[in-house]
């Protein structure tokens, strides 16, 4: 079914900070107000793909026991996390 009226664009959110290492220092990063949700999702998707590639690269260079943990992290978290922003874009 096709919608007669498209959804309005996603609205920009308020500013928020992150990356404070459990409160040991001021936050290193921020999501700025005015960034569209679509742009934030695109950036999130890019960051998650980079994490996936880093994990795969580490799996090639580590012993079998740790490799199993890295692949478990990939299967349990990274692959699914990459799919979520893609579904919303």
mmCIF file of C-alpha atoms in Angstrom:
data_model
loop_
_atom_site.group_PDB
_atom_site.id
_atom_site.type_symbol
_atom_site.label_atom_id
_atom_site.label_comp_id
_atom_site.label_asym_id
_atom_site.label_seq_id
_atom_site.Cartn_x
_atom_site.Cartn_y
_atom_site.Cartn_z
ATOM 1 C CA UNK A 1 0.000 0.000 0.000
ATOM 2 C CA UNK A 2 1.300 3.446 -0.898
ATOM 3 C CA UNK A 3 0.786 6.329 1.494
ATOM 4 C CA UNK A 4 -0.998 9.314 -0.057
ATOM 5 C CA UNK A 5 1.107 11.727 2.019
ATOM 6 C CA UNK A 6 4.771 10.998 2.796
ATOM 7 C CA UNK A 7 6.062 11.067 6.345
ATOM 8 C CA UNK A 8 7.462 14.428 7.409
ATOM 9 C CA UNK A 9 11.242 14.631 7.759
ATOM 10 C CA UNK A 10 12.625 13.514 11.087
ATOM 11 C CA UNK A 11 13.222 16.487 13.364
ATOM 12 C CA UNK A 12 16.659 17.380 14.750
ATOM 13 C CA UNK A 13 17.176 16.410 18.356
ATOM 14 C CA UNK A 14 18.763 18.248 21.255
ATOM 15 C CA UNK A 15 22.479 18.162 21.975
ATOM 16 C CA UNK A 16 23.866 15.292 24.054
ATOM 17 C CA UNK A 17 27.387 14.303 25.091
ATOM 18 C CA UNK A 18 29.094 10.925 25.492
ATOM 19 C CA UNK A 19 32.513 9.366 25.985
ATOM 20 C CA UNK A 20 33.331 10.319 29.566
ATOM 21 C CA UNK A 21 34.996 6.991 30.529
ATOM 22 C CA UNK A 22 32.662 6.334 33.455
ATOM 23 C CA UNK A 23 32.804 9.919 34.653
ATOM 24 C CA UNK A 24 36.585 10.135 35.016
ATOM 25 C CA UNK A 25 36.669 13.270 32.821
ATOM 26 C CA UNK A 26 34.388 15.563 30.849
ATOM 27 C CA UNK A 27 32.744 13.977 27.793
ATOM 28 C CA UNK A 28 34.929 13.809 24.695
ATOM 29 C CA UNK A 29 32.170 13.732 22.086
ATOM 30 C CA UNK A 30 28.787 15.299 21.425
ATOM 31 C CA UNK A 31 25.835 14.904 19.120
ATOM 32 C CA UNK A 32 25.013 18.467 18.222
ATOM 33 C CA UNK A 33 21.524 19.923 18.082
ATOM 34 C CA UNK A 34 20.364 20.494 14.529
ATOM 35 C CA UNK A 35 21.839 17.285 13.107
ATOM 36 C CA UNK A 36 19.050 15.467 11.309
ATOM 37 C CA UNK A 37 18.093 11.989 12.465
ATOM 38 C CA UNK A 38 18.881 10.661 8.990
ATOM 39 C CA UNK A 39 22.428 12.071 9.090
ATOM 40 C CA UNK A 40 22.918 10.655 12.590
ATOM 41 C CA UNK A 41 21.751 7.214 11.420
ATOM 42 C CA UNK A 42 24.093 7.316 8.420
ATOM 43 C CA UNK A 43 27.011 8.179 10.696
ATOM 44 C CA UNK A 44 25.978 5.464 13.170
ATOM 45 C CA UNK A 45 25.859 2.922 10.362
ATOM 46 C CA UNK A 46 29.349 3.941 9.201
ATOM 47 C CA UNK A 47 30.759 3.647 12.735
ATOM 48 C CA UNK A 48 29.188 0.210 13.237
ATOM 49 C CA UNK A 49 30.572 -1.049 9.913
ATOM 50 C CA UNK A 50 34.020 0.138 11.010
ATOM 51 C CA UNK A 51 33.646 -1.733 14.318
ATOM 52 C CA UNK A 52 32.643 -4.851 12.361
ATOM 53 C CA UNK A 53 35.708 -4.573 10.111
ATOM 54 C CA UNK A 54 38.001 -4.018 13.103
ATOM 55 C CA UNK A 55 36.556 -7.096 14.814
ATOM 56 C CA UNK A 56 37.021 -9.206 11.664
ATOM 57 C CA UNK A 57 40.616 -7.967 11.327
ATOM 58 C CA UNK A 58 41.323 -8.872 14.971
ATOM 59 C CA UNK A 59 39.875 -12.361 14.414
ATOM 60 C CA UNK A 60 42.523 -12.994 11.759
ATOM 61 C CA UNK A 61 45.356 -12.202 14.183
ATOM 62 C CA UNK A 62 44.372 -13.749 17.513
ATOM 63 C CA UNK A 63 44.457 -17.210 19.121
ATOM 64 C CA UNK A 64 41.498 -19.568 18.753
ATOM 65 C CA UNK A 65 40.018 -19.013 22.230
ATOM 66 C CA UNK A 66 39.827 -15.239 21.889
ATOM 67 C CA UNK A 67 38.740 -15.562 18.253
ATOM 68 C CA UNK A 68 35.636 -17.391 19.469
ATOM 69 C CA UNK A 69 34.780 -14.495 21.770
ATOM 70 C CA UNK A 70 35.265 -11.951 18.982
ATOM 71 C CA UNK A 71 33.052 -13.917 16.587
ATOM 72 C CA UNK A 72 30.440 -14.244 19.326
ATOM 73 C CA UNK A 73 30.468 -10.456 19.741
ATOM 74 C CA UNK A 74 30.047 -10.129 16.001
ATOM 75 C CA UNK A 75 27.184 -12.594 15.777
ATOM 76 C CA UNK A 76 25.432 -11.365 18.902
ATOM 77 C CA UNK A 77 25.819 -7.624 18.513
ATOM 78 C CA UNK A 78 27.634 -6.052 15.577
ATOM 79 C CA UNK A 79 25.816 -7.728 12.692
ATOM 80 C CA UNK A 80 22.419 -6.923 14.168
ATOM 81 C CA UNK A 81 23.432 -3.405 15.175
ATOM 82 C CA UNK A 82 24.509 -2.683 11.586
ATOM 83 C CA UNK A 83 21.129 -3.818 10.284
ATOM 84 C CA UNK A 84 19.050 -1.514 12.513
ATOM 85 C CA UNK A 85 20.082 1.894 11.088
ATOM 86 C CA UNK A 86 19.854 0.453 7.575
ATOM 87 C CA UNK A 87 16.228 -0.492 8.186
ATOM 88 C CA UNK A 88 15.411 3.059 9.288
ATOM 89 C CA UNK A 89 17.095 4.822 6.364
#
